[in-house]
Amino acid sequence: MCALRAARELDLDSWCIGAGLIRGLVWDHLHGFEEPSLCADVDLVFYCPDGPGRMQERSIEQALSAMTPGLQWDAVNQAGVHRWLQPRSPGHVIPAFNSLADGIASWPETATCVGVTLNAMDEIGVIAPHGLSDLFDMVVRWNPARVSRTIYEERAAEKRWTARWPRVKVLPC
């Protein structure tokens, strides 16, 4: 909750904490683990179409780090992600995302396409463009929206989800 409260303090219009941290916490709980898995960073994603890019992202990361010592933050403006996806997808035009949910919907695996936010009354909101079934069923499924089969297969090999969570099912493309 401290990460959500810190992110809320930034007063961004459209934001959430998502991806691996959320997936890992859910899968840890479903496996009955008492200690949460180590997560390299907290992914804060936001949508600001007029934002100045990496400078704004770094400034947000620094502000969050100051509020939450010990947490490593990765802030990404989904309005600019198409620019760094384009070189990874030669021959395909990657359009800009039109919203935070549109950006989240493009993440490589459907179980990871989930973000949570916190309102002023400490109520948690969930953004899950592909639903929550794969997350709670512990299914890793390729999301062809923006990511190639090659990138999905590389991630599946690199992440080794079943080593940490043996009940997870990784589906082929």
JSON list of C-alpha atoms in Angstrom, two decimals:
[
{"chain": "A", "resi": 1, "resn": "MET", "atom": "CA", "xyz": [0.00, 0.00, 0.00]},
{"chain": "A", "resi": 2, "resn": "CYS", "atom": "CA", "xyz": [2.90, 2.37, 0.62]},
{"chain": "A", "resi": 3, "resn": "ALA", "atom": "CA", "xyz": [3.83, 2.22, -3.07]},
{"chain": "A", "resi": 4, "resn": "LEU", "atom": "CA", "xyz": [0.25, 2.98, -4.12]},
{"chain": "A", "resi": 5, "resn": "ARG", "atom": "CA", "xyz": [0.02, 5.87, -1.66]},
{"chain": "A", "resi": 6, "resn": "ALA", "atom": "CA", "xyz": [3.30, 7.32, -2.89]},
{"chain": "A", "resi": 7, "resn": "ALA", "atom": "CA", "xyz": [2.17, 7.09, -6.51]},
{"chain": "A", "resi": 8, "resn": "ARG", "atom": "CA", "xyz": [-1.13, 8.73, -5.64]},
{"chain": "A", "resi": 9, "resn": "GLU", "atom": "CA", "xyz": [0.77, 11.66, -4.08]},
{"chain": "A", "resi": 10, "resn": "LEU", "atom": "CA", "xyz": [2.10, 12.58, -7.53]},
{"chain": "A", "resi": 11, "resn": "ASP", "atom": "CA", "xyz": [-1.42, 13.56, -8.55]},
{"chain": "A", "resi": 12, "resn": "LEU", "atom": "CA", "xyz": [-1.08, 12.19, -12.08]},
{"chain": "A", "resi": 13, "resn": "ASP", "atom": "CA", "xyz": [-4.30, 12.13, -14.10]},
{"chain": "A", "resi": 14, "resn": "SER", "atom": "CA", "xyz": [-4.00, 8.56, -15.31]},
{"chain": "A", "resi": 15, "resn": "TRP", "atom": "CA", "xyz": [-1.66, 6.09, -13.58]},
{"chain": "A", "resi": 16, "resn": "CYS", "atom": "CA", "xyz": [-1.30, 2.66, -12.04]},
{"chain": "A", "resi": 17, "resn": "ILE", "atom": "CA", "xyz": [1.23, 0.25, -10.62]},
{"chain": "A", "resi": 18, "resn": "GLY", "atom": "CA", "xyz": [1.29, -2.84, -12.76]},
{"chain": "A", "resi": 19, "resn": "ALA", "atom": "CA", "xyz": [3.00, -5.68, -14.54]},
{"chain": "A", "resi": 20, "resn": "GLY", "atom": "CA", "xyz": [5.35, -8.05, -12.70]},
{"chain": "A", "resi": 21, "resn": "LEU", "atom": "CA", "xyz": [4.82, -6.74, -9.19]},
{"chain": "A", "resi": 22, "resn": "ILE", "atom": "CA", "xyz": [1.06, -7.27, -9.34]},
{"chain": "A", "resi": 23, "resn": "ARG", "atom": "CA", "xyz": [1.34, -10.62, -11.11]},
{"chain": "A", "resi": 24, "resn": "GLY", "atom": "CA", "xyz": [3.94, -11.82, -8.61]},
{"chain": "A", "resi": 25, "resn": "LEU", "atom": "CA", "xyz": [1.91, -10.80, -5.55]},
{"chain": "A", "resi": 26, "resn": "VAL", "atom": "CA", "xyz": [-1.17, -12.60, -6.88]},
{"chain": "A", "resi": 27, "resn": "TRP", "atom": "CA", "xyz": [0.75, -15.75, -7.80]},
{"chain": "A", "resi": 28, "resn": "ASP", "atom": "CA", "xyz": [2.58, -15.74, -4.45]},
{"chain": "A", "resi": 29, "resn": "HIS", "atom": "CA", "xyz": [-0.78, -15.61, -2.69]},
{"chain": "A", "resi": 30, "resn": "LEU", "atom": "CA", "xyz": [-2.27, -18.36, -4.87]},
{"chain": "A", "resi": 31, "resn": "HIS", "atom": "CA", "xyz": [0.75, -20.56, -4.12]},
{"chain": "A", "resi": 32, "resn": "GLY", "atom": "CA", "xyz": [0.42, -19.93, -0.38]},
{"chain": "A", "resi": 33, "resn": "PHE", "atom": "CA", "xyz": [3.82, -18.27, -0.07]},
{"chain": "A", "resi": 34, "resn": "GLU", "atom": "CA", "xyz": [4.21, -16.31, 3.14]},
{"chain": "A", "resi": 35, "resn": "GLU", "atom": "CA", "xyz": [7.04, -14.16, 1.81]},
{"chain": "A", "resi": 36, "resn": "PRO", "atom": "CA", "xyz": [6.49, -12.22, -1.41]},
{"chain": "A", "resi": 37, "resn": "SER", "atom": "CA", "xyz": [8.80, -12.86, -4.32]},
{"chain": "A", "resi": 38, "resn": "LEU", "atom": "CA", "xyz": [11.55, -10.37, -4.85]},
{"chain": "A", "resi": 39, "resn": "CYS", "atom": "CA", "xyz": [10.65, -7.88, -7.53]},
{"chain": "A", "resi": 40, "resn": "ALA", "atom": "CA", "xyz": [13.37, -5.90, -9.27]},
{"chain": "A", "resi": 41, "resn": "ASP", "atom": "CA", "xyz": [11.28, -2.76, -9.44]},
{"chain": "A", "resi": 42, "resn": "VAL", "atom": "CA", "xyz": [7.88, -1.18, -9.08]},
{"chain": "A", "resi": 43, "resn": "ASP", "atom": "CA", "xyz": [6.41, -0.34, -12.48]},
{"chain": "A", "resi": 44, "resn": "LEU", "atom": "CA", "xyz": [4.49, 2.93, -12.39]},
{"chain": "A", "resi": 45, "resn": "VAL", "atom": "CA", "xyz": [2.82, 3.54, -15.71]},
{"chain": "A", "resi": 46, "resn": "PHE", "atom": "CA", "xyz": [0.95, 6.68, -16.58]},
{"chain": "A", "resi": 47, "resn": "TYR", "atom": "CA", "xyz": [-0.53, 8.37, -19.60]},
{"chain": "A", "resi": 48, "resn": "CYS", "atom": "CA", "xyz": [0.37, 11.95, -20.40]},
{"chain": "A", "resi": 49, "resn": "PRO", "atom": "CA", "xyz": [0.20, 12.66, -24.15]},
{"chain": "A", "resi": 50, "resn": "ASP", "atom": "CA", "xyz": [1.88, 16.05, -23.77]},
{"chain": "A", "resi": 51, "resn": "GLY", "atom": "CA", "xyz": [4.60, 14.84, -21.39]},
{"chain": "A", "resi": 52, "resn": "PRO", "atom": "CA", "xyz": [8.25, 15.58, -22.15]},
{"chain": "A", "resi": 53, "resn": "GLY", "atom": "CA", "xyz": [9.28, 11.90, -22.13]},
{"chain": "A", "resi": 54, "resn": "ARG", "atom": "CA", "xyz": [12.28, 10.40, -20.35]},
{"chain": "A", "resi": 55, "resn": "MET", "atom": "CA", "xyz": [13.05, 13.56, -18.37]},
{"chain": "A", "resi": 56, "resn": "GLN", "atom": "CA", "xyz": [9.56, 13.48, -16.86]},
{"chain": "A", "resi": 57, "resn": "GLU", "atom": "CA", "xyz": [9.85, 9.75, -16.17]},
{"chain": "A", "resi": 58, "resn": "ARG", "atom": "CA", "xyz": [13.19, 10.18, -14.36]},
{"chain": "A", "resi": 59, "resn": "SER", "atom": "CA", "xyz": [11.78, 13.05, -12.31]},
{"chain": "A", "resi": 60, "resn": "ILE", "atom": "CA", "xyz": [8.84, 10.88, -11.26]},
{"chain": "A", "resi": 61, "resn": "GLU", "atom": "CA", "xyz": [11.16, 8.01, -10.32]},
{"chain": "A", "resi": 62, "resn": "GLN", "atom": "CA", "xyz": [13.27, 10.34, -8.17]},
{"chain": "A", "resi": 63, "resn": "ALA", "atom": "CA", "xyz": [10.20, 11.73, -6.39]},
{"chain": "A", "resi": 64, "resn": "LEU", "atom": "CA", "xyz": [8.88, 8.22, -5.70]},
{"chain": "A", "resi": 65, "resn": "SER", "atom": "CA", "xyz": [12.28, 7.00, -4.47]},
{"chain": "A", "resi": 66, "resn": "ALA", "atom": "CA", "xyz": [12.44, 9.93, -2.04]},
{"chain": "A", "resi": 67, "resn": "MET", "atom": "CA", "xyz": [8.99, 8.98, -0.67]},
{"chain": "A", "resi": 68, "resn": "THR", "atom": "CA", "xyz": [9.70, 5.23, -0.48]},
{"chain": "A", "resi": 69, "resn": "PRO", "atom": "CA", "xyz": [13.36, 4.52, 0.33]},
{"chain": "A", "resi": 70, "resn": "GLY", "atom": "CA", "xyz": [14.27, 0.97, -0.55]},
{"chain": "A", "resi": 71, "resn": "LEU", "atom": "CA", "xyz": [11.95, 0.67, -3.54]},
{"chain": "A", "resi": 72, "resn": "GLN", "atom": "CA", "xyz": [13.32, 0.81, -7.06]},
{"chain": "A", "resi": 73, "resn": "TRP", "atom": "CA", "xyz": [10.89, 2.55, -9.41]},
{"chain": "A", "resi": 74, "resn": "ASP", "atom": "CA", "xyz": [10.47, 2.38, -13.17]},
{"chain": "A", "resi": 75, "resn": "ALA", "atom": "CA", "xyz": [8.12, 5.08, -14.45]},
{"chain": "A", "resi": 76, "resn": "VAL", "atom": "CA", "xyz": [6.94, 4.88, -18.05]},
{"chain": "A", "resi": 77, "resn": "ASN", "atom": "CA", "xyz": [4.64, 7.24, -19.91]},
{"chain": "A", "resi": 78, "resn": "GLN", "atom": "CA", "xyz": [2.54, 4.94, -22.10]},
{"chain": "A", "resi": 79, "resn": "ALA", "atom": "CA", "xyz": [1.98, 7.83, -24.51]},
{"chain": "A", "resi": 80, "resn": "GLY", "atom": "CA", "xyz": [5.57, 7.45, -25.73]},
{"chain": "A", "resi": 81, "resn": "VAL", "atom": "CA", "xyz": [6.10, 3.68, -25.64]},
{"chain": "A", "resi": 82, "resn": "HIS", "atom": "CA", "xyz": [5.43, 3.25, -29.37]},
{"chain": "A", "resi": 83, "resn": "ARG", "atom": "CA", "xyz": [8.70, 5.13, -30.04]},
{"chain": "A", "resi": 84, "resn": "TRP", "atom": "CA", "xyz": [10.82, 2.47, -28.36]},
{"chain": "A", "resi": 85, "resn": "LEU", "atom": "CA", "xyz": [8.70, -0.44, -29.58]},
{"chain": "A", "resi": 86, "resn": "GLN", "atom": "CA", "xyz": [9.13, 0.60, -33.22]},
{"chain": "A", "resi": 87, "resn": "PRO", "atom": "CA", "xyz": [12.81, -0.43, -33.57]},
{"chain": "A", "resi": 88, "resn": "ARG", "atom": "CA", "xyz": [11.92, -3.88, -32.14]},
{"chain": "A", "resi": 89, "resn": "SER", "atom": "CA", "xyz": [9.28, -4.41, -34.83]},
{"chain": "A", "resi": 90, "resn": "PRO", "atom": "CA", "xyz": [10.89, -3.76, -38.21]},
{"chain": "A", "resi": 91, "resn": "GLY", "atom": "CA", "xyz": [8.36, -3.63, -41.01]},
{"chain": "A", "resi": 92, "resn": "HIS", "atom": "CA", "xyz": [5.44, -2.88, -38.70]},
{"chain": "A", "resi": 93, "resn": "VAL", "atom": "CA", "xyz": [4.11, 0.56, -37.88]},
{"chain": "A", "resi": 94, "resn": "ILE", "atom": "CA", "xyz": [3.46, 0.84, -34.15]},
{"chain": "A", "resi": 95, "resn": "PRO", "atom": "CA", "xyz": [0.72, 3.41, -33.50]},
{"chain": "A", "resi": 96, "resn": "ALA", "atom": "CA", "xyz": [0.75, 5.55, -30.37]},
{"chain": "A", "resi": 97, "resn": "PHE", "atom": "CA", "xyz": [-1.43, 4.40, -27.51]},
{"chain": "A", "resi": 98, "resn": "ASN", "atom": "CA", "xyz": [-4.56, 6.50, -26.86]},
{"chain": "A", "resi": 99, "resn": "SER", "atom": "CA", "xyz": [-4.92, 5.77, -23.13]},
{"chain": "A", "resi": 100, "resn": "LEU", "atom": "CA", "xyz": [-3.36, 4.11, -20.13]},
{"chain": "A", "resi": 101, "resn": "ALA", "atom": "CA", "xyz": [-5.53, 1.01, -20.65]},
{"chain": "A", "resi": 102, "resn": "ASP", "atom": "CA", "xyz": [-4.46, 0.86, -24.31]},
{"chain": "A", "resi": 103, "resn": "GLY", "atom": "CA", "xyz": [-0.82, 0.78, -23.23]},
{"chain": "A", "resi": 104, "resn": "ILE", "atom": "CA", "xyz": [-1.43, -1.87, -20.57]},
{"chain": "A", "resi": 105, "resn": "ALA", "atom": "CA", "xyz": [-3.35, -3.96, -23.12]},
{"chain": "A", "resi": 106, "resn": "SER", "atom": "CA", "xyz": [-0.17, -4.20, -25.20]},
{"chain": "A", "resi": 107, "resn": "TRP", "atom": "CA", "xyz": [2.07, -5.83, -22.58]},
{"chain": "A", "resi": 108, "resn": "PRO", "atom": "CA", "xyz": [3.59, -9.16, -23.66]},
{"chain": "A", "resi": 109, "resn": "GLU", "atom": "CA", "xyz": [1.50, -11.59, -21.57]},
{"chain": "A", "resi": 110, "resn": "THR", "atom": "CA", "xyz": [-2.18, -11.25, -20.74]},
{"chain": "A", "resi": 111, "resn": "ALA", "atom": "CA", "xyz": [-1.65, -12.23, -17.08]},
{"chain": "A", "resi": 112, "resn": "THR", "atom": "CA", "xyz": [0.69, -9.26, -16.76]},
{"chain": "A", "resi": 113, "resn": "CYS", "atom": "CA", "xyz": [-1.71, -6.76, -18.38]},
{"chain": "A", "resi": 114, "resn": "VAL", "atom": "CA", "xyz": [-3.03, -5.66, -15.01]},
{"chain": "A", "resi": 115, "resn": "GLY", "atom": "CA", "xyz": [-2.58, -2.45, -13.07]},
{"chain": "A", "resi": 116, "resn": "VAL", "atom": "CA", "xyz": [-3.88, -1.17, -9.76]},
{"chain": "A", "resi": 117, "resn": "THR", "atom": "CA", "xyz": [-4.50, 2.38, -8.63]},
{"chain": "A", "resi": 118, "resn": "LEU", "atom": "CA", "xyz": [-5.58, 4.01, -5.39]},
{"chain": "A", "resi": 119, "resn": "ASN", "atom": "CA", "xyz": [-8.13, 6.80, -5.05]},
{"chain": "A", "resi": 120, "resn": "ALA", "atom": "CA", "xyz": [-8.35, 9.50, -2.39]},
{"chain": "A", "resi": 121, "resn": "MET", "atom": "CA", "xyz": [-10.56, 7.27, -0.22]},
{"chain": "A", "resi": 122, "resn": "ASP", "atom": "CA", "xyz": [-7.96, 4.44, -0.25]},
{"chain": "A", "resi": 123, "resn": "GLU", "atom": "CA", "xyz": [-10.10, 2.33, -2.58]},
{"chain": "A", "resi": 124, "resn": "ILE", "atom": "CA", "xyz": [-8.14, 0.17, -4.99]},
{"chain": "A", "resi": 125, "resn": "GLY", "atom": "CA", "xyz": [-9.08, 0.27, -8.66]},
{"chain": "A", "resi": 126, "resn": "VAL", "atom": "CA", "xyz": [-8.08, -2.37, -11.19]},
{"chain": "A", "resi": 127, "resn": "ILE", "atom": "CA", "xyz": [-7.25, -1.86, -14.85]},
{"chain": "A", "resi": 128, "resn": "ALA", "atom": "CA", "xyz": [-7.31, -5.20, -16.68]},
{"chain": "A", "resi": 129, "resn": "PRO", "atom": "CA", "xyz": [-7.97, -4.79, -20.41]},
{"chain": "A", "resi": 130, "resn": "HIS", "atom": "CA", "xyz": [-7.82, -8.56, -21.00]},
{"chain": "A", "resi": 131, "resn": "GLY", "atom": "CA", "xyz": [-9.67, -9.45, -17.81]},
{"chain": "A", "resi": 132, "resn": "LEU", "atom": "CA", "xyz": [-8.31, -11.22, -14.75]},
{"chain": "A", "resi": 133, "resn": "SER", "atom": "CA", "xyz": [-8.84, -14.89, -15.69]},
{"chain": "A", "resi": 134, "resn": "ASP", "atom": "CA", "xyz": [-5.29, -15.58, -16.87]},
{"chain": "A", "resi": 135, "resn": "LEU", "atom": "CA", "xyz": [-3.84, -13.86, -13.81]},
{"chain": "A", "resi": 136, "resn": "PHE", "atom": "CA", "xyz": [-5.94, -15.87, -11.34]},
{"chain": "A", "resi": 137, "resn": "ASP", "atom": "CA", "xyz": [-5.78, -19.09, -13.38]},
{"chain": "A", "resi": 138, "resn": "MET", "atom": "CA", "xyz": [-1.98, -18.65, -13.45]},
{"chain": "A", "resi": 139, "resn": "VAL", "atom": "CA", "xyz": [-1.79, -18.89, -17.23]},
{"chain": "A", "resi": 140, "resn": "VAL", "atom": "CA", "xyz": [0.94, -17.15, -19.21]},
{"chain": "A", "resi": 141, "resn": "ARG", "atom": "CA", "xyz": [-0.48, -16.43, -22.65]},
{"chain": "A", "resi": 142, "resn": "TRP", "atom": "CA", "xyz": [1.08, -14.54, -25.55]},
{"chain": "A", "resi": 143, "resn": "ASN", "atom": "CA", "xyz": [-0.55, -11.19, -26.20]},
{"chain": "A", "resi": 144, "resn": "PRO", "atom": "CA", "xyz": [-0.13, -10.58, -29.93]},
{"chain": "A", "resi": 145, "resn": "ALA", "atom": "CA", "xyz": [-1.34, -6.97, -29.70]},
{"chain": "A", "resi": 146, "resn": "ARG", "atom": "CA", "xyz": [2.11, -5.41, -30.03]},
{"chain": "A", "resi": 147, "resn": "VAL", "atom": "CA", "xyz": [4.71, -8.07, -29.21]},
{"chain": "A", "resi": 148, "resn": "SER", "atom": "CA", "xyz": [6.16, -10.61, -31.61]},
{"chain": "A", "resi": 149, "resn": "ARG", "atom": "CA", "xyz": [6.25, -14.34, -30.95]},
{"chain": "A", "resi": 150, "resn": "THR", "atom": "CA", "xyz": [10.02, -14.08, -30.70]},
{"chain": "A", "resi": 151, "resn": "ILE", "atom": "CA", "xyz": [9.85, -11.50, -27.90]},
{"chain": "A", "resi": 152, "resn": "TYR", "atom": "CA", "xyz": [7.24, -13.57, -26.04]},
{"chain": "A", "resi": 153, "resn": "GLU", "atom": "CA", "xyz": [9.34, -16.74, -26.33]},
{"chain": "A", "resi": 154, "resn": "GLU", "atom": "CA", "xyz": [12.48, -14.89, -25.19]},
{"chain": "A", "resi": 155, "resn": "ARG", "atom": "CA", "xyz": [10.61, -13.51, -22.17]},
{"chain": "A", "resi": 156, "resn": "ALA", "atom": "CA", "xyz": [9.18, -16.92, -21.28]},
{"chain": "A", "resi": 157, "resn": "ALA", "atom": "CA", "xyz": [12.67, -18.43, -21.33]},
{"chain": "A", "resi": 158, "resn": "GLU", "atom": "CA", "xyz": [14.20, -15.52, -19.42]},
{"chain": "A", "resi": 159, "resn": "LYS", "atom": "CA", "xyz": [11.51, -15.14, -16.74]},
{"chain": "A", "resi": 160, "resn": "ARG", "atom": "CA", "xyz": [11.36, -18.84, -15.76]},
{"chain": "A", "resi": 161, "resn": "TRP", "atom": "CA", "xyz": [7.96, -18.35, -14.11]},
{"chain": "A", "resi": 162, "resn": "THR", "atom": "CA", "xyz": [7.44, -22.05, -13.35]},
{"chain": "A", "resi": 163, "resn": "ALA", "atom": "CA", "xyz": [10.67, -22.23, -11.34]},
{"chain": "A", "resi": 164, "resn": "ARG", "atom": "CA", "xyz": [9.18, -19.80, -8.78]},
{"chain": "A", "resi": 165, "resn": "TRP", "atom": "CA", "xyz": [5.50, -20.67, -9.25]},
{"chain": "A", "resi": 166, "resn": "PRO", "atom": "CA", "xyz": [5.22, -24.38, -10.20]},
{"chain": "A", "resi": 167, "resn": "ARG", "atom": "CA", "xyz": [1.44, -24.24, -10.80]},
{"chain": "A", "resi": 168, "resn": "VAL", "atom": "CA", "xyz": [1.83, -21.64, -13.54]},
{"chain": "A", "resi": 169, "resn": "LYS", "atom": "CA", "xyz": [1.06, -22.83, -17.08]},
{"chain": "A", "resi": 170, "resn": "VAL", "atom": "CA", "xyz": [3.10, -21.21, -19.86]},
{"chain": "A", "resi": 171, "resn": "LEU", "atom": "CA", "xyz": [1.28, -21.57, -23.16]},
{"chain": "A", "resi": 172, "resn": "PRO", "atom": "CA", "xyz": [3.09, -21.71, -26.50]},
{"chain": "A", "resi": 173, "resn": "CYS", "atom": "CA", "xyz": [2.31, -19.06, -29.12]}
]
